[in-house]
Tab-separated table of C-alpha atoms and ligand atoms in Angstrom:
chain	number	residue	atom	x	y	z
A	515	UNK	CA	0.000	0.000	0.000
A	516	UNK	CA	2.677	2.228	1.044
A	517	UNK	CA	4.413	1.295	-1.557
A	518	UNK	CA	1.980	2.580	-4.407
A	519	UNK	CA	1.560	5.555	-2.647
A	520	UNK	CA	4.856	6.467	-3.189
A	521	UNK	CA	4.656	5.687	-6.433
A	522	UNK	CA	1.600	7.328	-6.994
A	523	UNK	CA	3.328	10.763	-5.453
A	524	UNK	CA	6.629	9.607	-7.109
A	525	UNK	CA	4.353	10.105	-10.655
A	526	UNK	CA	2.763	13.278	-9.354
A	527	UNK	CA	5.811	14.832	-9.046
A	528	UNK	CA	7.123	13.478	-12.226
A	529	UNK	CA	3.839	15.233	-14.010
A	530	UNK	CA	4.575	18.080	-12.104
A	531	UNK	CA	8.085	18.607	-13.307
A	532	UNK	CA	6.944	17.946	-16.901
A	533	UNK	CA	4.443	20.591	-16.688
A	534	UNK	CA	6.272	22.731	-14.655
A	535	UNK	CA	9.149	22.806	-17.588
A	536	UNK	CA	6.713	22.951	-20.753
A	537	UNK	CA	4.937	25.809	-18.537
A	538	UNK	CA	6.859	28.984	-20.193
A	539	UNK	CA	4.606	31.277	-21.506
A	540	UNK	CA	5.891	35.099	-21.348
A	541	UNK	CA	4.735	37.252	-19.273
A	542	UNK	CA	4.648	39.934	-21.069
A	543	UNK	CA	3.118	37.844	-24.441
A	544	UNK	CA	0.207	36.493	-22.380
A	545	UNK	CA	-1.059	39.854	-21.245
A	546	UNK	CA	-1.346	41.001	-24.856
A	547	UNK	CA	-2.743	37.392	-26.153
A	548	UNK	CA	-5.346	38.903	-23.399
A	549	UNK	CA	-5.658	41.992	-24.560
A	550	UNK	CA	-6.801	40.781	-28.362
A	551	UNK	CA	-9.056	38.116	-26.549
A	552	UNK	CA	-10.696	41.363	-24.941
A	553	UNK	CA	-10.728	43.406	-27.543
A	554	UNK	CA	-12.573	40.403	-29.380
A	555	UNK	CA	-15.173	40.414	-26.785
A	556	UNK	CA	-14.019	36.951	-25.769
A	557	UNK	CA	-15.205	35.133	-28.641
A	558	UNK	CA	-16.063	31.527	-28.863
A	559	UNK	CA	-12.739	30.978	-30.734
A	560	UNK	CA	-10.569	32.186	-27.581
A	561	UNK	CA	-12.107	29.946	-25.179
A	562	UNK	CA	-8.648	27.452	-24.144
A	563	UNK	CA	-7.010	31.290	-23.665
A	564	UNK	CA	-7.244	31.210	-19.647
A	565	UNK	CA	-4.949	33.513	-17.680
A	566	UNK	CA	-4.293	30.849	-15.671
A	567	UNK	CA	-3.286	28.511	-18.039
A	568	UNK	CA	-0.009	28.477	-20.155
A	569	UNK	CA	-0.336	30.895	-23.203
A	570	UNK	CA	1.875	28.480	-25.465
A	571	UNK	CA	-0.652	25.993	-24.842
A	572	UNK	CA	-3.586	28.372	-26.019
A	573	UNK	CA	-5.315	26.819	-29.443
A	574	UNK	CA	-3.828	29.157	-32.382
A	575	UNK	CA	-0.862	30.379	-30.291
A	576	UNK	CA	3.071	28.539	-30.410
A	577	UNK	CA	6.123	29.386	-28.379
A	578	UNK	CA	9.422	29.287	-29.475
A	579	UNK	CA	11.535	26.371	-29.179
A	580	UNK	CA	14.741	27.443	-28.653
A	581	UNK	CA	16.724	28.115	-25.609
A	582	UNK	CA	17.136	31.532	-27.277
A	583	UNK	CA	13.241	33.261	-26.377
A	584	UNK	CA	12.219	30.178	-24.259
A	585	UNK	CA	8.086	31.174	-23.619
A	586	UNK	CA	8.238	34.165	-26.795
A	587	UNK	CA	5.194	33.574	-28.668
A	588	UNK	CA	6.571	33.075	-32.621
A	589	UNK	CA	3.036	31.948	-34.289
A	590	UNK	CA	-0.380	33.888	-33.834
A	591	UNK	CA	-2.793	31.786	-36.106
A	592	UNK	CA	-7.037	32.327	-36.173
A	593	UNK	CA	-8.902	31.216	-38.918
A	594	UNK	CA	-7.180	28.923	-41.876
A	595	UNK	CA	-10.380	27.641	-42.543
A	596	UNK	CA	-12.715	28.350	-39.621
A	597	UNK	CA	-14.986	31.107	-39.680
A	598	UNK	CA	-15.098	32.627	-35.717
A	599	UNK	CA	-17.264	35.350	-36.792
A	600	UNK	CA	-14.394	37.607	-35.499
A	601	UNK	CA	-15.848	41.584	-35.537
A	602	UNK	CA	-14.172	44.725	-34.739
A	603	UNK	CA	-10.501	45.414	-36.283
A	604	UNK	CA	-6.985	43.999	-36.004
A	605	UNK	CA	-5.655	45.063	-32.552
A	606	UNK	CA	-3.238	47.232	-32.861
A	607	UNK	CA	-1.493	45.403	-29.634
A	608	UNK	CA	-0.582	42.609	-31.696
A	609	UNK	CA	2.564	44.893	-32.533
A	610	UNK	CA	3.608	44.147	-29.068
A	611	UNK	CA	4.676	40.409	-30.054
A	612	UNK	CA	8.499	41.314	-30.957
A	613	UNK	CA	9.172	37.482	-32.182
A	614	UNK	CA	6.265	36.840	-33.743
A	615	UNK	CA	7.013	34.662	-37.116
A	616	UNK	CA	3.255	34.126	-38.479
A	617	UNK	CA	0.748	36.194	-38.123
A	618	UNK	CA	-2.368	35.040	-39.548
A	619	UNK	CA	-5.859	35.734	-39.079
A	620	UNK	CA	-8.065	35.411	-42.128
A	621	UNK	CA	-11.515	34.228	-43.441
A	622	UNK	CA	-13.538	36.464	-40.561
A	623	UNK	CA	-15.775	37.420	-41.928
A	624	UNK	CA	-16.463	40.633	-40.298
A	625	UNK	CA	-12.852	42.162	-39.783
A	626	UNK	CA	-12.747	45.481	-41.194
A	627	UNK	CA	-10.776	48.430	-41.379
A	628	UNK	CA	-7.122	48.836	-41.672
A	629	UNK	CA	-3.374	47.282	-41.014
A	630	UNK	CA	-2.529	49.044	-37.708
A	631	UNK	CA	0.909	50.860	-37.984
A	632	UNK	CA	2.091	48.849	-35.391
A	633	UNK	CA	2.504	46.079	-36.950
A	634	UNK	CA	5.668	47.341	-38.471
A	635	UNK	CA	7.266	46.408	-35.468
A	636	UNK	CA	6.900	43.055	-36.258
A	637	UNK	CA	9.839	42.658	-37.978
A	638	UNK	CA	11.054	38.920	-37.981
A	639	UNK	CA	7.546	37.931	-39.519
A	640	UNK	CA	7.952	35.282	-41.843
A	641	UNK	CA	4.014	35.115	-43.509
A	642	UNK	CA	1.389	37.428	-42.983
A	643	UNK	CA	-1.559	36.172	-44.092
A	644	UNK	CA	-4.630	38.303	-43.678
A	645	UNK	CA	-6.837	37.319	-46.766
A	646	UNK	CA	-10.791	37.284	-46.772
A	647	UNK	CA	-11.555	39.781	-44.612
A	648	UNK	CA	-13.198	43.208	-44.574
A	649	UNK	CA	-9.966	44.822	-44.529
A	650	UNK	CA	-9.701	48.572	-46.036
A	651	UNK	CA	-7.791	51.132	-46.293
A	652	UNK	CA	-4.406	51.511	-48.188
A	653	UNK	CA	-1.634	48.538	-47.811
A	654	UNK	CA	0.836	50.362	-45.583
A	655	UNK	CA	4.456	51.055	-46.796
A	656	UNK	CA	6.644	49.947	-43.687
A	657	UNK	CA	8.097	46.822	-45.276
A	658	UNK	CA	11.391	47.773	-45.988
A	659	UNK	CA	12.942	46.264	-42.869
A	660	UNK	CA	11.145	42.870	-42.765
A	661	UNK	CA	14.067	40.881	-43.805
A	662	UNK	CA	12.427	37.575	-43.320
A	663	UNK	CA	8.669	37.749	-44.688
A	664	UNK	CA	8.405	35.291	-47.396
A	665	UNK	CA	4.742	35.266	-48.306
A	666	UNK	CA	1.997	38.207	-47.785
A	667	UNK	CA	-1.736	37.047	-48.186
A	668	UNK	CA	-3.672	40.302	-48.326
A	669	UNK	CA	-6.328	38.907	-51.132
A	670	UNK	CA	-9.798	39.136	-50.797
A	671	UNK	CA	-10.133	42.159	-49.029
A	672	UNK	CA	-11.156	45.811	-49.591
A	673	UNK	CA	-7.972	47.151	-49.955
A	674	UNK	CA	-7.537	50.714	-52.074
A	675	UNK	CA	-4.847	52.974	-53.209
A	676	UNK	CA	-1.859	52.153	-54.951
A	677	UNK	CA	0.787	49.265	-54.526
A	678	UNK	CA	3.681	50.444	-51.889
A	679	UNK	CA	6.879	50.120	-53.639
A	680	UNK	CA	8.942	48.837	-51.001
A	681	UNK	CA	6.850	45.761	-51.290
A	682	UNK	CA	10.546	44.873	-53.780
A	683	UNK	CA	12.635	45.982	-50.838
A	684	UNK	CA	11.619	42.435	-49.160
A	685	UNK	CA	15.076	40.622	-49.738
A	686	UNK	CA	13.086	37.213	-48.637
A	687	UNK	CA	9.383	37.239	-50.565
A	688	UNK	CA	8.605	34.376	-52.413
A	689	UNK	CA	4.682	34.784	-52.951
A	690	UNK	CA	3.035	37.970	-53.006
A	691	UNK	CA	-0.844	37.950	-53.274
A	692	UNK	CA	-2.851	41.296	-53.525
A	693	UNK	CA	-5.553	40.190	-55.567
A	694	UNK	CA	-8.915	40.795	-55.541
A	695	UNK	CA	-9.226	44.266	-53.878
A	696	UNK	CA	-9.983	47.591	-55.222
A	697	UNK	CA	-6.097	48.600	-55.796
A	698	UNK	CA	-5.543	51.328	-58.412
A	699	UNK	CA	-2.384	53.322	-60.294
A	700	UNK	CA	0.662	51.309	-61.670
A	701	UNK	CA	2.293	48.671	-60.814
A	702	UNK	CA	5.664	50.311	-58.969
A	703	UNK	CA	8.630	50.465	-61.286
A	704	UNK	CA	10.251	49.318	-58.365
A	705	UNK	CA	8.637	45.758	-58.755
A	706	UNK	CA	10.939	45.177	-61.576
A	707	UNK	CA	13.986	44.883	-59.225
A	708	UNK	CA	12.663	42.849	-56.864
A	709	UNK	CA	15.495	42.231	-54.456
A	710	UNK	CA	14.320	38.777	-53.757
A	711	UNK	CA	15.817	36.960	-56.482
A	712	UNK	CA	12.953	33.981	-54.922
A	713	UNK	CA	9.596	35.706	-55.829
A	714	UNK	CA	8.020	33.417	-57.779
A	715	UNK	CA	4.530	34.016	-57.028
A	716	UNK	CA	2.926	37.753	-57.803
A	717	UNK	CA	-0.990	37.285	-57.884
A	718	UNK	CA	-2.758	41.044	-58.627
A	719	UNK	CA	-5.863	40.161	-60.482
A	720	UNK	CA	-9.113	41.625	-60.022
A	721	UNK	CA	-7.947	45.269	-58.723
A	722	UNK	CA	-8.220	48.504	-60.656
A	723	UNK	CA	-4.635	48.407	-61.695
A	724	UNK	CA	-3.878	51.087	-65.277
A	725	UNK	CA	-1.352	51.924	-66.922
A	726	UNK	CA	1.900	50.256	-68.436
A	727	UNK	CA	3.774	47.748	-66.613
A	728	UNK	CA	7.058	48.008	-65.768
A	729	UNK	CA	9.539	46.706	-68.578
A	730	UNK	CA	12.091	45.341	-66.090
A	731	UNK	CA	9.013	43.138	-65.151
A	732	UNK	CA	10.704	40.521	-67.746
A	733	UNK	CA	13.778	39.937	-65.545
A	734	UNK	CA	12.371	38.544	-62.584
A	735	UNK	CA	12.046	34.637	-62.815
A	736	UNK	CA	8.140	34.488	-61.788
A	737	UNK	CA	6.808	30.953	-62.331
A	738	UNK	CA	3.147	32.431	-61.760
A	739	UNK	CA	1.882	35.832	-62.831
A	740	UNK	CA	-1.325	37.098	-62.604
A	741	UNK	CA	-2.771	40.128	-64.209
A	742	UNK	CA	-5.931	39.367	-65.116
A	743	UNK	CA	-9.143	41.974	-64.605
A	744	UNK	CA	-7.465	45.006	-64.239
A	745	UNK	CA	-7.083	47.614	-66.833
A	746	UNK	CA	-3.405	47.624	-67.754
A	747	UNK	CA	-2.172	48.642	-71.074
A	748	UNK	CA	0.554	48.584	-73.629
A	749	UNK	CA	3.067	45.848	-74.192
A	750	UNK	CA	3.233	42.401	-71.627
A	751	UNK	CA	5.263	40.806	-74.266
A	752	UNK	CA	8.539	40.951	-72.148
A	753	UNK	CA	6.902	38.543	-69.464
A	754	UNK	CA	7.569	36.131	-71.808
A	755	UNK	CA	10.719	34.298	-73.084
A	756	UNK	CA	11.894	30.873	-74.193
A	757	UNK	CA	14.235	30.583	-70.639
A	758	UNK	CA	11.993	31.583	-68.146
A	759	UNK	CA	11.081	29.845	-65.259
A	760	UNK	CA	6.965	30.790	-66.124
A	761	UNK	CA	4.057	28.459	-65.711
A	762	UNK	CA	1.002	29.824	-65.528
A	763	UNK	CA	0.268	33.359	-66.839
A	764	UNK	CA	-2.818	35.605	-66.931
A	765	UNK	CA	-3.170	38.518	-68.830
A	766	UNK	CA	-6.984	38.423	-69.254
A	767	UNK	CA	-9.444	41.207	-69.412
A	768	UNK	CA	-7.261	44.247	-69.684
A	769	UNK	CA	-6.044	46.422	-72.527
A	770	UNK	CA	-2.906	44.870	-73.307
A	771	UNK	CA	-1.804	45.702	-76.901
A	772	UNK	CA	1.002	44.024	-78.593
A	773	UNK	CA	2.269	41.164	-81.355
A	774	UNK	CA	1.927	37.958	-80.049
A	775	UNK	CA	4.120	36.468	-83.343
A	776	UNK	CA	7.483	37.053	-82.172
A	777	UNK	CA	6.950	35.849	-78.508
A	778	UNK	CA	9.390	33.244	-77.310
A	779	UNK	CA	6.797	31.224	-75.229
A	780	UNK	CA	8.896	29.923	-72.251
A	781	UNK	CA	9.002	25.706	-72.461
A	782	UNK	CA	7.758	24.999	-69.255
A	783	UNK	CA	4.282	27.139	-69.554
A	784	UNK	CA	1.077	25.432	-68.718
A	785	UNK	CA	-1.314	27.651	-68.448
A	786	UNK	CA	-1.697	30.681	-70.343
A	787	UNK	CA	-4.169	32.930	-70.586
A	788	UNK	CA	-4.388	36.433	-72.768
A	789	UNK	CA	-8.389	36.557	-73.639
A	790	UNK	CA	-10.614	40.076	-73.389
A	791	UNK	CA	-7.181	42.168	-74.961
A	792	UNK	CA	-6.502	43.876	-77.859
A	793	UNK	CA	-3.370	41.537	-78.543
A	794	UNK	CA	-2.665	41.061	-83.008
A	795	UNK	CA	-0.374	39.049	-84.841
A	796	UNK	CA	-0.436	35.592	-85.063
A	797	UNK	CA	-0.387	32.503	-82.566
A	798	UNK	CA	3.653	32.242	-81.949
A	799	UNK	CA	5.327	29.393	-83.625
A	800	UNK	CA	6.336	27.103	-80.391
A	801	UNK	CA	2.674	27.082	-79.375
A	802	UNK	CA	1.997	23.613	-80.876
A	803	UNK	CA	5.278	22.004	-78.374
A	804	UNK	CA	4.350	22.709	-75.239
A	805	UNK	CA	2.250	20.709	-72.998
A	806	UNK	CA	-0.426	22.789	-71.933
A	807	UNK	CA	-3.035	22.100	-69.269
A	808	UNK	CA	-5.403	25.599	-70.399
A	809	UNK	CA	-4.998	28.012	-72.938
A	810	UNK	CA	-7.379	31.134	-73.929
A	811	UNK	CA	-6.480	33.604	-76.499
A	812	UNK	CA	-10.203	34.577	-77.558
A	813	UNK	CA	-11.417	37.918	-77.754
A	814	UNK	CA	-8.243	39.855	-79.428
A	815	UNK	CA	-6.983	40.941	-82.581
A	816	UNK	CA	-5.088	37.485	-83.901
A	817	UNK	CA	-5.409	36.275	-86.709
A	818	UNK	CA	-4.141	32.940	-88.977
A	819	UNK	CA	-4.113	29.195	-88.017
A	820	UNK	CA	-4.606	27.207	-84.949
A	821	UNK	CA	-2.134	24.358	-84.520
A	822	UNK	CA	-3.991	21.302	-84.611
A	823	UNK	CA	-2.433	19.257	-81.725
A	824	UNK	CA	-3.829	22.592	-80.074
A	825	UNK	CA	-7.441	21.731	-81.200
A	826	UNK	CA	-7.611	19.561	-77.936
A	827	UNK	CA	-8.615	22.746	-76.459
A	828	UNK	CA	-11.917	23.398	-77.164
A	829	UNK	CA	-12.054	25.478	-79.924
A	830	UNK	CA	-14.135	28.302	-77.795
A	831	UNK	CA	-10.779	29.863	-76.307
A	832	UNK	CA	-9.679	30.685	-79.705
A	833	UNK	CA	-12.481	32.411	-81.124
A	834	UNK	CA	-13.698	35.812	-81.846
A	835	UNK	CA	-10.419	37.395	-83.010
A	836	UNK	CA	-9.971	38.893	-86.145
A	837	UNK	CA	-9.608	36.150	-88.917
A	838	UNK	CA	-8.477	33.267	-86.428
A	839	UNK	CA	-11.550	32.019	-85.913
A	840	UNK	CA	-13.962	35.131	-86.284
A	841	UNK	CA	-16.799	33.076	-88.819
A	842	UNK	CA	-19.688	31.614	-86.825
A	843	UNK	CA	-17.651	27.985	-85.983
A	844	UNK	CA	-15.719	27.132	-89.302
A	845	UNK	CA	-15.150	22.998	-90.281
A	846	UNK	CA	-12.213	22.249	-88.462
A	847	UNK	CA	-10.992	22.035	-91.717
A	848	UNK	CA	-10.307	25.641	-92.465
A	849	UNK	CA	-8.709	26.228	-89.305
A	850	UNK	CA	-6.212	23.582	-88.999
A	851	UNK	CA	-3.041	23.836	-90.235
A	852	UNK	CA	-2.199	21.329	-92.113
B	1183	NAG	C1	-13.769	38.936	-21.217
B	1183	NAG	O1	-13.634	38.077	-20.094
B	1183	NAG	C2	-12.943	38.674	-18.979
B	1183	NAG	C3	-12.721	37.608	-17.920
B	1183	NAG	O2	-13.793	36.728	-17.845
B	1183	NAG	C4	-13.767	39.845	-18.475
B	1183	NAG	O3	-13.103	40.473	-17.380
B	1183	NAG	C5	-13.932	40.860	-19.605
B	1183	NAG	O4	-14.745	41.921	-19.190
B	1183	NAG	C6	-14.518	40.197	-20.849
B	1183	NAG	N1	-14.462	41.150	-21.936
B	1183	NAG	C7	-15.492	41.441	-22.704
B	1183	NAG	C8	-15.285	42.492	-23.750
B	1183	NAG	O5	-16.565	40.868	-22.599
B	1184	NAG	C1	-21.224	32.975	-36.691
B	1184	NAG	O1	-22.335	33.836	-36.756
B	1184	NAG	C2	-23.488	33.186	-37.214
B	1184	NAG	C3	-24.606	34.238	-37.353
B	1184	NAG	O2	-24.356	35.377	-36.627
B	1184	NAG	C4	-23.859	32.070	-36.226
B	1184	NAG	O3	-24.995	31.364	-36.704
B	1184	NAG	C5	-22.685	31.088	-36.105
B	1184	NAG	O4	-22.953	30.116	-35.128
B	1184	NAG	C6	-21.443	31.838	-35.711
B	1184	NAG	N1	-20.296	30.927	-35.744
B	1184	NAG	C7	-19.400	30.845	-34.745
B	1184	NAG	C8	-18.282	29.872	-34.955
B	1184	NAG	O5	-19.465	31.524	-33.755
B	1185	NAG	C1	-20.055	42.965	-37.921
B	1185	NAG	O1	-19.483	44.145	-37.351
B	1185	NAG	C2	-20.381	45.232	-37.236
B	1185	NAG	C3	-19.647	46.444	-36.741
B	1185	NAG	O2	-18.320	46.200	-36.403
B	1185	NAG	C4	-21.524	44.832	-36.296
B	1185	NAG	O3	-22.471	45.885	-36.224
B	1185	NAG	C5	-22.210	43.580	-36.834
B	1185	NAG	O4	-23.172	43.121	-35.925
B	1185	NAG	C6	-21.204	42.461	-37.043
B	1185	NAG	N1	-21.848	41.310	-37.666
B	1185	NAG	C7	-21.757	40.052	-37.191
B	1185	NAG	C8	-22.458	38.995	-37.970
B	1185	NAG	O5	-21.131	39.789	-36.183
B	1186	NAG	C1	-13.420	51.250	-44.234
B	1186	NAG	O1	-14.631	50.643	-43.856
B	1186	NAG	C2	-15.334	51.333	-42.824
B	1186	NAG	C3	-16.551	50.504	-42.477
B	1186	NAG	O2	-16.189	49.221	-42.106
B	1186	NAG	C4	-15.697	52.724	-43.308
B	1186	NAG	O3	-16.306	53.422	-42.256
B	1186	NAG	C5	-14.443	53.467	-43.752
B	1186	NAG	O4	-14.797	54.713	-44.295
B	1186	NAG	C6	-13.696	52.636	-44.785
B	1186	NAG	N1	-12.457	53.313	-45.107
B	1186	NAG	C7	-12.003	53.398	-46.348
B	1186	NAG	C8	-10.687	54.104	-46.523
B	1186	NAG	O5	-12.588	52.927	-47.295
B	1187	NAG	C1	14.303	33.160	-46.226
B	1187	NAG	O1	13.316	32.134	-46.392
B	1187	NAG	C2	13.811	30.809	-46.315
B	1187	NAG	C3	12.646	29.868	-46.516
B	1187	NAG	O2	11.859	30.257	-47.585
B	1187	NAG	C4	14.485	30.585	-44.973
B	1187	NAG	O3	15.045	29.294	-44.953
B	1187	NAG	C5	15.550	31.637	-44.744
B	1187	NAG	O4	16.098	31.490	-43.458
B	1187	NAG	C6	14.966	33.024	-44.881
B	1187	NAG	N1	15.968	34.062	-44.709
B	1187	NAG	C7	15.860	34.982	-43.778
B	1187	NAG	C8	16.912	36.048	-43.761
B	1187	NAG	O5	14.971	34.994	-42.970
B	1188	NAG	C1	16.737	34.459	-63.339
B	1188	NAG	O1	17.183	33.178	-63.747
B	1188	NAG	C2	18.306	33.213	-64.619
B	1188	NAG	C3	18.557	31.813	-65.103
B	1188	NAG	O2	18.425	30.879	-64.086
B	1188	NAG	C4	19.485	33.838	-63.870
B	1188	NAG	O3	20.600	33.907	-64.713
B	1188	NAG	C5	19.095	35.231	-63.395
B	1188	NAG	O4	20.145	35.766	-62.601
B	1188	NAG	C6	17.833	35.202	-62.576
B	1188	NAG	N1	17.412	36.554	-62.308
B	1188	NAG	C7	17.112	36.980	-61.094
B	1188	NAG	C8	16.684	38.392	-60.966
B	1188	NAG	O5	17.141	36.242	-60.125
């Protein structure tokens, strides 16, 4: 009896240490953890976050691991794909979480108004990922000392104004994703010096984007570009190129105006998509070697032949241009080239 009494305590103590050692939160961290949970009126989605309890445990909240910031909360996560009916705006004490690393909180659907300032003191954020909310305002232009962010999510929001420039300045970016908001003016001349050389992803479709885009554009090795739905004119003919790393590209529905004959289409593209332009010319010549998953060139100015290993495409996404394909549904015939 004695025996497994002692054992019994001999465990206790045992569970004790073990919580004793994973319990590390910061004090400093879990008072502001507290201070968003307030400022949400203590939503349903906040309900493990007890003072009492440790703050690294909290659902949506991680420490660090390292002896360096031992109880330092690194990751600040609501949402993904739950909707906690979140209302009110983005605390503006959440700049008061020095080592934060990931800060996201999207699909609420009822977060509104803008990016607090302070959040430009979070400057060892690796993502930020605030998409599909109600989130206006203009995108603020603090980025230029966030050395480590590698993806921004800011899609799907109400976002106006124009692009901040030293969005380029982030030396670490790999996937930047503005689209569908009501952005206007140019796309920065800045953005074709990105000093990532890793930016493969830049997603800015469905804004109110005019103008020319920036000719350096061409040199940075996107492997997805999005355009599409804005109203941007002139050439886009440099995004193109036999070497580049490119596989999907959207031009769509903007005023794009340029000959599509001499474009070097890059070997590895598999999507591409140009329809709703005012692109002439004819279909370029290396169109009929690639292996393409989608391709839409309809509603331009092109003219001459489809390729017919292209023809596995329906024949829809070529029509209504010029000559190409602009009778009512031609035989096949007539349009293949033989
Ligand atoms: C949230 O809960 C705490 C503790 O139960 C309480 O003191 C505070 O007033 C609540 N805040 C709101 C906005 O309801
Ligand atoms: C979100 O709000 C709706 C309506 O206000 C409610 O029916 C639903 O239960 C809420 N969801 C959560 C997770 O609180
Ligand atoms: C959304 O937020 C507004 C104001 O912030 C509030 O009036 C409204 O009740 C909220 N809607 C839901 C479903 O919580
Ligand atoms: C942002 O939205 C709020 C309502 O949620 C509105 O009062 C405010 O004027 C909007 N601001 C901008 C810049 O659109
Ligand atoms: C840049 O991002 C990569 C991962 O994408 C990471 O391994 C690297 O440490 C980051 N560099 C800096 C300076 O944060
Ligand atoms: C793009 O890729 C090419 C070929 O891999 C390379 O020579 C060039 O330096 C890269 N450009 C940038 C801006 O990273």
């Amino acid at each position: 009896m004695n025996l497994i009494l002692s054992r019994i305590s001999f465990l206790c103590v045992c569970v004790f240490l073990v919580l004793q050692s994973a319990s590390i939160c910061d004090q400093n961290d879990q008072n502001v953890l507290l201070q968003v949970k307030n400022h949400f009126h203590n939503a349903s989605c906040f309900s493990t976050w007890i003072p009492e309890t440790d703050c690294c445990s909290w659902s949506g909240i991680k420490c660090d691991e390292n002896d360096a910031n031992p109880g330092r909360v690194t990751v600040f996560k609501i949402g993904a794909n739950a909707v906690n009916n979140l209302t009110g705006q983005i605390p503006p004490i959440l700049g008061d979480l020095p080592l934060l690393r990931k800060l996201i909180i999207n699909f609420q659907d009822n977060l509104t108004g803008t990016i607090p300032l302070s959040l430009s003191k979070l400057t060892k954020l690796e993502i930020l990922h605030l998409c599909c909310n109600n989130l206006n305002g203009t995108i603020p232009d603090f980025w230029s000392e966030f050395k480590s962010l590698n993806l921004i999510g800011l899609h799907l929001n109400y976002f106006s104004g124009s692009i901040p420039s030293s969005l380029s300045l982030l030396p670490n970016i790999t996937r930047l994703g503005l689209f569908s908001n009501s952005l206007s003016g140019s796309i920065p001349e800045s953005f074709g010096s990105f000093k990532s050389k890793t930016i493969h992803s830049l997603t800015l479709f469905n804004n109110k984007l005019s103008g020319t885009i920036p000719r350096s554009l061409g040199e940075v090795n996107f492997t997805d570009i999005d355009l599409s739905n804005n109203q941007l004119t002139g050439d886009a003919s440099f995004l193109f190129g036999k070497d580049k790393p490119i596989q999907r590209i959207s031009l769509r529905q903007n005023k794009f105006k340029f000959d599509f004959t001499k474009v070097d289409l890059p070997l590895g593209l598999r999507s591409i998509d140009i329809a709703n332009n005012e692109i002439y010319g004819s279909l370029p010549k290396g169109l009929d070697q690639l292996s393409l998953d989608s391709i839409d060139v309809s509603y331009n100015n092109l003219c001459g032949h489809v390729p017919a290993s292209r023809l596995q495409f329906q024949l829809y996404y070529f029509t209504y241009n010029k000559r190409l394909c602009d009778v009512t549904l031609p035989p096949c015939k007539e349009i293949i080239d033989a």
